[in-house]
């Protein structure tokens, strides 16, 4: 089952047994070829090992079977965000565009992958493309304001831009994971004073 396979993969990952993970994933793909989960895991495992050729081969196999299902493209793109795998994310987006699927969610995930990778100018480009698509009653309105101000603050050290981000962080009730991500991006981009301000806000709330 998916649960048993996922458990086996987690144990192997924690033990650092990447080659054995490949064997488990290959068998899972073979025995459950209509299930996208093993193919997604195979792409992610190879990408995490920086095996570009292997990840591309796994991605091609994934597309062959599942590219006609927009939800599976989103699932894979979401799994690639923590790796900052923008090249593979772009291919998922291109597949969706070719087939005429809505791409809002995939562009959002590409933007998140760009932030993880530290490619803030490209993240800003994606934000600019998405901005006209936002609606007044968008349930993610707070998220979009926050991420827009984060990217701006990472790119522009001016005090006004930094203050805008801190002000927005004060308004929102964020998870500790969200605070951690904000602080990481700010530190990586050299905005250490703002990272300290956000750290203080996080400590005030937790």
Coordinates of N, CA and C in Angstrom, one line a residue:
X1 N 0.8 -1.2 0.0 CA 0.0 0.0 0.0 C 0.9 1.2 0.0
X2 N 0.2 2.4 -0.3 CA 1.0 3.7 -0.2 C 1.6 3.9 1.1
X3 N 0.8 3.6 2.2 CA 1.3 3.9 3.5 C 2.5 3.0 3.9
X4 N 2.5 1.7 3.5 CA 3.6 0.8 3.8 C 4.8 1.3 3.0
X5 N 4.6 1.6 1.7 CA 5.8 2.0 0.9 C 6.4 3.3 1.4
X6 N 5.5 4.2 1.8 CA 6.0 5.5 2.3 C 6.8 5.3 3.6
X7 N 6.3 4.4 4.4 CA 7.0 4.1 5.7 C 8.4 3.5 5.4
X8 N 8.4 2.6 4.5 CA 9.7 2.0 4.1 C 10.7 3.0 3.6
X9 N 10.2 3.9 2.7 CA 11.0 4.9 2.2 C 11.6 5.9 3.2
X10 N 10.7 6.2 4.2 CA 11.1 7.1 5.3 C 12.2 6.5 6.1
X11 N 12.1 5.2 6.4 CA 13.1 4.5 7.2 C 14.4 4.4 6.4
X12 N 14.4 4.2 5.1 CA 15.6 4.1 4.3 C 16.2 5.5 4.2
X13 N 15.4 6.6 4.0 CA 15.9 7.9 3.9 C 16.6 8.3 5.2
X14 N 16.0 8.0 6.3 CA 16.7 8.3 7.6 C 18.0 7.6 7.8
X15 N 18.1 6.4 7.2 CA 19.3 5.6 7.3 C 20.3 6.0 6.3
X16 N 20.0 6.9 5.4 CA 20.9 7.3 4.3 C 21.1 6.3 3.3
X17 N 20.1 5.4 3.1 CA 20.2 4.3 2.1 C 19.5 4.6 0.8
X18 N 20.1 5.6 0.1 CA 19.5 6.1 -1.1 C 19.4 5.1 -2.2
X19 N 20.4 4.2 -2.3 CA 20.3 3.2 -3.4 C 19.2 2.2 -3.1
X20 N 19.0 1.9 -1.9 CA 17.9 1.0 -1.5 C 16.5 1.7 -1.8
X21 N 16.5 3.0 -1.6 CA 15.3 3.7 -1.9 C 14.9 3.6 -3.3
X22 N 15.9 3.7 -4.2 CA 15.7 3.5 -5.6 C 15.1 2.2 -5.9
X23 N 15.5 1.1 -5.3 CA 15.0 -0.2 -5.5 C 13.5 -0.3 -5.1
X24 N 13.2 0.3 -3.9 CA 11.9 0.3 -3.4 C 10.9 1.1 -4.3
X25 N 11.4 2.2 -4.8 CA 10.6 3.1 -5.7 C 10.4 2.4 -7.0
X26 N 11.4 1.8 -7.6 CA 11.3 1.1 -8.8 C 10.3 0.0 -8.7
X27 N 10.3 -0.8 -7.7 CA 9.3 -1.9 -7.5 C 7.9 -1.3 -7.3
X28 N 7.8 -0.2 -6.5 CA 6.5 0.4 -6.3 C 5.9 0.9 -7.6
X29 N 6.8 1.5 -8.5 CA 6.3 2.0 -9.8 C 5.8 0.8 -10.6
X30 N 6.6 -0.3 -10.6 CA 6.3 -1.5 -11.4 C 4.9 -2.1 -10.9
X31 N 4.8 -2.2 -9.6 CA 3.6 -2.9 -9.1 C 2.3 -2.0 -9.0
X32 N 2.5 -0.7 -9.1 CA 1.4 0.2 -9.0 C 1.5 1.3 -10.0
X33 N 1.5 0.9 -11.3 CA 1.9 1.9 -12.4 C 0.8 2.9 -12.6
X34 N -0.4 2.8 -12.1 CA -1.4 3.8 -12.3 C -1.5 4.8 -11.1
X35 N -0.6 4.6 -10.2 CA -0.5 5.5 -9.0 C 0.6 6.5 -9.2
X36 N 0.3 7.8 -9.1 CA 1.4 8.8 -9.3 C 2.4 8.9 -8.2
X37 N 2.0 8.5 -7.0 CA 2.8 8.6 -5.8 C 4.3 8.1 -6.0
X38 N 4.4 6.9 -6.4 CA 5.8 6.4 -6.6 C 6.6 7.1 -7.6
X39 N 6.0 7.6 -8.7 CA 6.7 8.3 -9.7 C 7.1 9.7 -9.2
X40 N 6.2 10.3 -8.4 CA 6.6 11.6 -7.8 C 7.8 11.4 -6.8
X41 N 7.7 10.4 -6.0 CA 8.8 10.1 -5.0 C 10.1 9.8 -5.8
X42 N 10.0 9.2 -6.9 CA 11.2 8.9 -7.7 C 11.9 10.1 -8.2
X43 N 11.1 11.0 -8.7 CA 11.6 12.3 -9.2 C 12.2 13.1 -8.1
X44 N 11.5 13.2 -6.9 CA 12.0 13.9 -5.8 C 13.3 13.3 -5.2
X45 N 13.3 12.0 -5.1 CA 14.5 11.3 -4.6 C 15.8 11.6 -5.5
X46 N 15.6 11.5 -6.8 CA 16.7 11.7 -7.7 C 17.1 13.2 -7.7
X47 N 16.2 14.1 -7.6 CA 16.5 15.5 -7.6 C 17.2 15.9 -6.3
X48 N 16.8 15.2 -5.2 CA 17.5 15.5 -3.9 C 18.9 15.1 -3.9
X49 N 19.2 14.1 -4.8 CA 20.6 13.6 -4.9 C 21.4 14.3 -6.0
X50 N 20.7 15.3 -6.5 CA 21.3 16.1 -7.6 C 21.7 15.3 -8.8
X51 N 20.9 14.2 -9.0 CA 21.0 13.4 -10.2 C 20.1 13.9 -11.3
X52 N 20.6 14.9 -12.0 CA 19.8 15.6 -13.0 C 19.3 14.7 -14.1
X53 N 20.2 13.9 -14.6 CA 19.7 13.0 -15.7 C 18.7 12.0 -15.2
X54 N 18.9 11.5 -14.0 CA 18.0 10.5 -13.5 C 16.7 11.1 -13.1
X55 N 16.7 12.4 -12.6 CA 15.5 13.1 -12.3 C 14.7 13.4 -13.5
X56 N 15.4 13.8 -14.6 CA 14.7 14.1 -15.8 C 14.1 12.8 -16.4
X57 N 14.8 11.7 -16.4 CA 14.2 10.4 -16.8 C 13.0 10.1 -16.1
X58 N 13.0 10.2 -14.7 CA 11.9 10.0 -13.9 C 10.7 10.9 -14.2
X59 N 11.1 12.2 -14.5 CA 10.0 13.2 -14.8 C 9.4 12.8 -16.1
X60 N 10.2 12.4 -17.1 CA 9.6 12.0 -18.4 C 8.6 10.8 -18.3
X61 N 9.0 9.9 -17.4 CA 8.1 8.7 -17.1 C 6.9 9.2 -16.5
X62 N 7.0 10.1 -15.6 CA 5.8 10.7 -14.9 C 4.9 11.3 -15.9
X63 N 5.4 12.2 -16.8 CA 4.6 12.9 -17.8 C 3.9 11.9 -18.7
X64 N 4.6 10.8 -19.1 CA 4.1 9.9 -20.0 C 2.8 9.3 -19.4
X65 N 2.7 9.1 -18.1 CA 1.5 8.5 -17.5 C 0.5 9.5 -16.9
X66 N 1.0 10.6 -16.5 CA 0.1 11.4 -15.6 C 0.0 12.9 -16.0
X67 N 0.6 13.3 -17.1 CA 0.5 14.7 -17.5 C -0.9 15.2 -17.9
X68 N -1.8 14.3 -18.2 CA -3.1 14.7 -18.5 C -4.0 14.9 -17.3
X69 N -3.4 14.8 -16.1 CA -4.2 15.1 -14.9 C -3.6 16.3 -14.2
X70 N -4.3 17.4 -14.2 CA -3.7 18.6 -13.6 C -3.3 18.5 -12.2
X71 N -4.1 17.7 -11.4 CA -3.9 17.6 -10.0 C -2.6 16.9 -9.7
X72 N -2.1 16.0 -10.6 CA -0.9 15.3 -10.4 C 0.3 16.2 -10.7
X73 N 0.1 17.1 -11.6 CA 1.2 18.1 -11.9 C 1.4 19.0 -10.7
X74 N 0.3 19.4 -10.1 CA 0.4 20.2 -8.9 C 1.0 19.4 -7.7
X75 N 0.7 18.2 -7.6 CA 1.3 17.4 -6.5 C 2.8 17.3 -6.7
X76 N 3.3 17.1 -7.9 CA 4.7 17.0 -8.1 C 5.4 18.3 -7.9
X77 N 4.8 19.4 -8.4 CA 5.4 20.7 -8.2 C 5.4 21.1 -6.7
X78 N 4.4 20.7 -6.0 CA 4.4 21.0 -4.5 C 5.6 20.2 -3.8
X79 N 5.8 19.0 -4.3 CA 6.9 18.2 -3.7 C 8.3 18.7 -4.0
X80 N 8.4 19.5 -5.1 CA 9.7 20.0 -5.5 C 10.0 21.4 -4.9
X81 N 9.0 22.0 -4.2 CA 9.3 23.3 -3.6 C 10.4 23.3 -2.6
X82 N 10.4 22.3 -1.6 CA 11.4 22.3 -0.6 C 12.8 22.1 -1.2
X83 N 12.9 21.6 -2.4 CA 14.2 21.4 -3.0 C 14.7 22.6 -3.8
X84 N 13.7 23.5 -4.1 CA 14.1 24.7 -4.9 C 14.3 24.3 -6.3
X85 N 13.6 23.2 -6.8 CA 13.8 22.6 -8.1 C 13.0 23.4 -9.2
X86 N 13.5 24.5 -9.6 CA 12.8 25.4 -10.5 C 12.7 24.8 -11.9
X87 N 13.8 24.2 -12.4 CA 13.8 23.6 -13.7 C 12.7 22.6 -13.9
X88 N 12.5 21.7 -13.0 CA 11.5 20.6 -13.0 C 10.1 21.2 -12.9
X89 N 10.0 22.2 -12.0 CA 8.7 22.9 -11.8 C 8.3 23.6 -13.1
X90 N 9.2 24.2 -13.8 CA 8.9 24.9 -15.0 C 8.4 23.9 -16.1
X91 N 8.9 22.7 -16.0 CA 8.4 21.7 -17.0 C 7.0 21.2 -16.7
X92 N 6.7 21.2 -15.4 CA 5.3 20.9 -15.0 C 4.4 22.0 -15.5
X93 N 4.8 23.2 -15.3 CA 4.0 24.4 -15.8 C 3.8 24.3 -17.3
X94 N 4.9 24.0 -18.0 CA 4.8 23.9 -19.5 C 3.9 22.9 -19.9
X95 N 3.9 21.7 -19.2 CA 2.9 20.7 -19.6 C 1.5 21.1 -19.4
X96 N 1.2 21.9 -18.3 CA -0.1 22.4 -18.1 C -0.5 23.4 -19.1
X97 N 0.4 24.2 -19.5 CA 0.1 25.3 -20.5 C -0.2 24.6 -21.9
X98 N 0.6 23.6 -22.2 CA 0.4 22.9 -23.5 C -1.0 22.2 -23.6
X99 N -1.5 21.8 -22.4 CA -2.8 21.1 -22.4 C -3.9 22.0 -22.1
X100 N -3.6 23.3 -21.9 CA -4.7 24.2 -21.7 C -5.3 24.2 -20.3
X101 N -4.5 23.7 -19.3 CA -5.0 23.7 -17.9 C -4.8 25.1 -17.3
X102 N -5.5 25.3 -16.2 CA -5.3 26.5 -15.4 C -3.9 26.4 -14.8
X103 N -3.2 27.5 -14.7 CA -1.8 27.4 -14.3 C -1.5 28.2 -13.0
X104 N -2.6 28.8 -12.4 CA -2.4 29.7 -11.2 C -1.6 28.9 -10.1
X105 N -2.1 27.7 -9.8 CA -1.5 27.0 -8.7 C -0.1 26.6 -9.0
X106 N 0.2 26.2 -10.2 CA 1.5 25.8 -10.6 C 2.5 27.0 -10.7
X107 N 2.0 28.2 -11.1 CA 2.8 29.3 -11.0 C 3.2 29.7 -9.6
X108 N 2.2 29.6 -8.7 CA 2.4 29.9 -7.3 C 3.5 29.0 -6.8
X109 N 3.5 27.7 -7.1 CA 4.5 26.7 -6.6 C 5.8 27.0 -7.2
X110 N 5.9 27.4 -8.5 CA 7.1 27.8 -9.1 C 7.7 29.0 -8.4
X111 N 6.9 30.0 -8.0 CA 7.4 31.1 -7.3 C 8.0 30.7 -6.0
X112 N 7.3 29.8 -5.3 CA 7.8 29.3 -4.0 C 9.1 28.6 -4.2
X113 N 9.2 27.8 -5.2 CA 10.5 27.1 -5.5 C 11.6 28.1 -5.8
X114 N 11.3 29.2 -6.5 CA 12.3 30.2 -6.8 C 12.8 30.9 -5.5
X115 N 11.9 31.1 -4.5 CA 12.2 31.6 -3.2 C 13.2 30.7 -2.5
X116 N 12.8 29.4 -2.5 CA 13.6 28.4 -1.8 C 15.0 28.4 -2.4
X117 N 15.1 28.5 -3.7 CA 16.4 28.4 -4.4 C 17.2 29.7 -4.2
X118 N 16.5 30.8 -3.8 CA 17.2 32.1 -3.7 C 17.2 32.9 -4.9
X119 N 16.4 32.5 -5.9 CA 16.3 33.3 -7.1 C 15.1 34.3 -7.0
X120 N 15.4 35.3 -6.3 CA 14.4 36.3 -6.0 C 13.9 37.1 -7.2
X121 N 14.8 37.5 -8.1 CA 14.3 38.2 -9.3 C 13.3 37.4 -10.1
X122 N 13.5 36.1 -10.2 CA 12.6 35.2 -11.0 C 11.3 35.1 -10.2
X123 N 11.4 35.0 -8.8 CA 10.2 34.9 -8.0 C 9.3 36.2 -8.2
X124 N 10.0 37.3 -8.3 CA 9.3 38.6 -8.6 C 8.7 38.6 -9.9
X125 N 9.3 38.0 -10.9 CA 8.7 37.9 -12.3 C 7.4 37.1 -12.2
X126 N 7.4 36.0 -11.5 CA 6.2 35.2 -11.4 C 5.1 36.0 -10.6
X127 N 5.5 36.7 -9.5 CA 4.5 37.5 -8.8 C 3.9 38.5 -9.7
X128 N 4.7 39.1 -10.5 CA 4.1 40.1 -11.4 C 3.1 39.5 -12.4
X129 N 3.4 38.3 -12.9 CA 2.5 37.6 -13.8 C 1.2 37.3 -13.1
X130 N 1.3 36.9 -11.8 CA 0.1 36.5 -11.1 C -0.8 37.6 -10.6
X131 N -0.2 38.8 -10.4 CA -0.9 39.9 -9.7 C -2.2 40.3 -10.4
X132 N -2.3 40.3 -11.7 CA -3.6 40.6 -12.4 C -4.7 39.6 -12.1
X133 N -4.3 38.4 -11.7 CA -5.2 37.3 -11.5 C -5.9 37.3 -10.1
X134 N -5.3 38.1 -9.2 CA -5.8 38.1 -7.8 C -7.2 38.8 -7.8
X135 N -8.1 38.3 -6.9 CA -9.4 38.9 -6.8 C -9.5 39.5 -5.4
X136 N -10.5 40.4 -5.2 CA -10.7 41.1 -4.0 C -11.0 40.2 -2.8
X137 N -11.7 39.1 -3.1 CA -12.1 38.1 -2.1 C -11.3 36.9 -2.1
X138 N -10.1 37.0 -2.6 CA -9.2 35.8 -2.7 C -8.9 35.4 -1.2
X139 N -9.2 34.1 -0.9 CA -8.9 33.6 0.4 C -7.4 33.6 0.8
X140 N -6.6 33.7 -0.2 CA -5.1 33.8 0.0 C -4.6 35.2 -0.1
X141 N -5.5 36.2 0.1 CA -5.1 37.6 -0.1 C -3.9 37.9 0.9
X142 N -4.0 37.5 2.2 CA -3.0 37.8 3.1 C -1.7 37.2 2.8
X143 N -1.7 35.9 2.2 CA -0.5 35.2 1.8 C 0.2 36.0 0.7
X144 N -0.6 36.5 -0.3 CA 0.0 37.2 -1.4 C 0.6 38.5 -1.0
X145 N 0.0 39.2 -0.1 CA 0.6 40.5 0.4 C 1.9 40.2 1.1
X146 N 1.9 39.1 1.9 CA 3.1 38.8 2.7 C 4.2 38.4 1.8
X147 N 4.0 37.5 0.8 CA 5.0 37.0 0.0 C 5.5 38.1 -0.9
X148 N 4.6 39.0 -1.4 CA 5.0 40.1 -2.2 C 6.0 41.0 -1.5
X149 N 5.6 41.3 -0.2 CA 6.5 42.2 0.6 C 7.8 41.5 1.0
X150 N 7.8 40.2 1.2 CA 9.0 39.4 1.5 C 10.0 39.5 0.3
X151 N 9.5 39.2 -0.9 CA 10.4 39.3 -2.1 C 10.9 40.7 -2.3
X152 N 10.0 41.7 -2.1 CA 10.5 43.1 -2.3 C 11.6 43.4 -1.2
X153 N 11.4 42.9 0.0 CA 12.4 43.2 1.1 C 13.7 42.5 0.8
X154 N 13.6 41.3 0.3 CA 14.8 40.6 0.0 C 15.6 41.2 -1.2
X155 N 14.9 41.9 -2.0 CA 15.6 42.5 -3.2 C 16.0 44.0 -3.0
X156 N 15.3 44.7 -2.1 CA 15.5 46.1 -1.9 C 15.7 46.4 -0.4
X157 N 17.0 46.8 0.0 CA 17.3 47.0 1.4 C 16.8 48.4 2.0
X158 N 16.1 49.2 1.2 CA 15.6 50.5 1.7 C 14.7 50.3 2.9
X159 N 14.8 51.3 3.8 CA 14.1 51.1 5.1 C 12.6 51.0 4.9
X160 N 12.0 51.8 4.0 CA 10.6 51.7 3.8 C 10.1 50.4 3.4
X161 N 10.8 49.7 2.5 CA 10.4 48.4 2.0 C 10.6 47.4 3.2
X162 N 11.6 47.5 4.0 CA 11.8 46.6 5.1 C 10.7 46.8 6.1
X163 N 10.3 48.1 6.4 CA 9.2 48.4 7.3 C 7.9 47.8 6.9
X164 N 7.7 47.9 5.6 CA 6.4 47.3 5.0 C 6.3 45.9 5.3
X165 N 7.4 45.1 5.2 CA 7.3 43.7 5.5 C 7.0 43.4 7.0
X166 N 7.8 44.1 7.8 CA 7.6 43.9 9.3 C 6.2 44.3 9.7
X167 N 5.7 45.4 9.2 CA 4.3 45.8 9.5 C 3.3 44.7 9.1
X168 N 3.5 44.1 7.9 CA 2.6 43.0 7.5 C 2.7 41.8 8.3
X169 N 3.9 41.4 8.7 CA 4.1 40.3 9.6 C 3.4 40.5 10.9
X170 N 3.4 41.7 11.4 CA 2.7 42.0 12.7 C 1.2 41.8 12.6
X171 N 0.7 42.0 11.4 CA -0.8 41.9 11.2 C -1.3 40.5 11.2
X172 N -0.4 39.6 10.8 CA -0.8 38.2 10.5 C -0.4 37.3 11.6
X173 N -1.3 36.3 11.8 CA -1.0 35.2 12.7 C -0.4 34.1 11.9
X174 N 0.9 33.9 12.1 CA 1.7 33.0 11.2 C 2.1 31.8 12.0
X175 N 2.3 30.7 11.3 CA 2.9 29.5 12.0 C 4.3 29.7 12.2
X176 N 4.9 28.8 13.1 CA 6.3 28.9 13.3 C 7.1 28.6 12.1
X177 N 6.6 27.7 11.3 CA 7.2 27.3 10.0 C 7.3 28.5 9.1
X178 N 6.2 29.3 9.0 CA 6.2 30.5 8.2 C 7.2 31.5 8.7
X179 N 7.3 31.7 10.0 CA 8.3 32.6 10.5 C 9.7 32.2 10.1
X180 N 9.9 30.9 10.3 CA 11.2 30.3 10.0 C 11.6 30.6 8.5
X181 N 10.6 30.4 7.6 CA 10.9 30.6 6.2 C 11.2 32.1 5.9
X182 N 10.4 33.0 6.5 CA 10.7 34.4 6.3 C 12.1 34.8 6.8
X183 N 12.4 34.3 8.0 CA 13.8 34.6 8.6 C 14.9 34.1 7.7
X184 N 14.7 32.9 7.2 CA 15.7 32.2 6.3 C 15.9 33.0 5.1
X185 N 14.8 33.4 4.4 CA 15.0 34.2 3.2 C 15.6 35.5 3.4
X186 N 15.3 36.2 4.5 CA 15.8 37.5 4.8 C 17.3 37.4 5.1
X187 N 17.7 36.4 5.9 CA 19.1 36.2 6.2 C 19.9 35.9 5.0
X188 N 19.4 35.0 4.1 CA 20.1 34.6 2.9 C 20.3 35.8 2.0
X189 N 19.4 36.7 2.0 CA 19.5 37.9 1.1 C 20.2 39.1 1.8
X190 N 20.7 38.9 3.0 CA 21.5 39.9 3.7 C 20.7 40.9 4.5
X191 N 19.4 40.7 4.7 CA 18.6 41.6 5.4 C 18.5 41.2 6.9
X192 N 19.7 41.2 7.5 CA 19.8 40.7 8.9 C 19.0 41.5 9.9
X193 N 18.9 42.8 9.8 CA 18.2 43.6 10.8 C 16.7 43.2 10.7
X194 N 16.2 43.1 9.5 CA 14.8 42.8 9.3 C 14.5 41.3 9.8
X195 N 15.5 40.4 9.6 CA 15.3 39.1 10.1 C 15.2 39.1 11.6
X196 N 16.0 39.9 12.2 CA 16.0 40.0 13.7 C 14.6 40.6 14.2
X197 N 14.1 41.5 13.4 CA 12.8 42.1 13.8 C 11.7 41.0 13.7
X198 N 11.8 40.2 12.6 CA 10.8 39.1 12.5 C 11.0 38.0 13.5
X199 N 12.2 37.8 13.9 CA 12.5 36.8 15.0 C 11.8 37.3 16.3
X200 N 11.9 38.6 16.6 CA 11.3 39.1 17.8 C 9.8 38.9 17.8
X201 N 9.2 39.2 16.6 CA 7.8 39.0 16.5 C 7.4 37.5 16.7
X202 N 8.2 36.6 16.1 CA 7.9 35.2 16.3 C 8.0 34.8 17.8
X203 N 9.0 35.3 18.5 CA 9.1 35.0 19.9 C 8.0 35.6 20.7
X204 N 7.5 36.7 20.3 CA 6.3 37.3 21.0 C 5.1 36.5 20.9
X205 N 5.0 35.7 19.8 CA 3.7 35.0 19.5 C 3.8 33.5 19.9
X206 N 5.0 33.0 20.3 CA 5.2 31.6 20.6 C 5.9 31.5 21.9

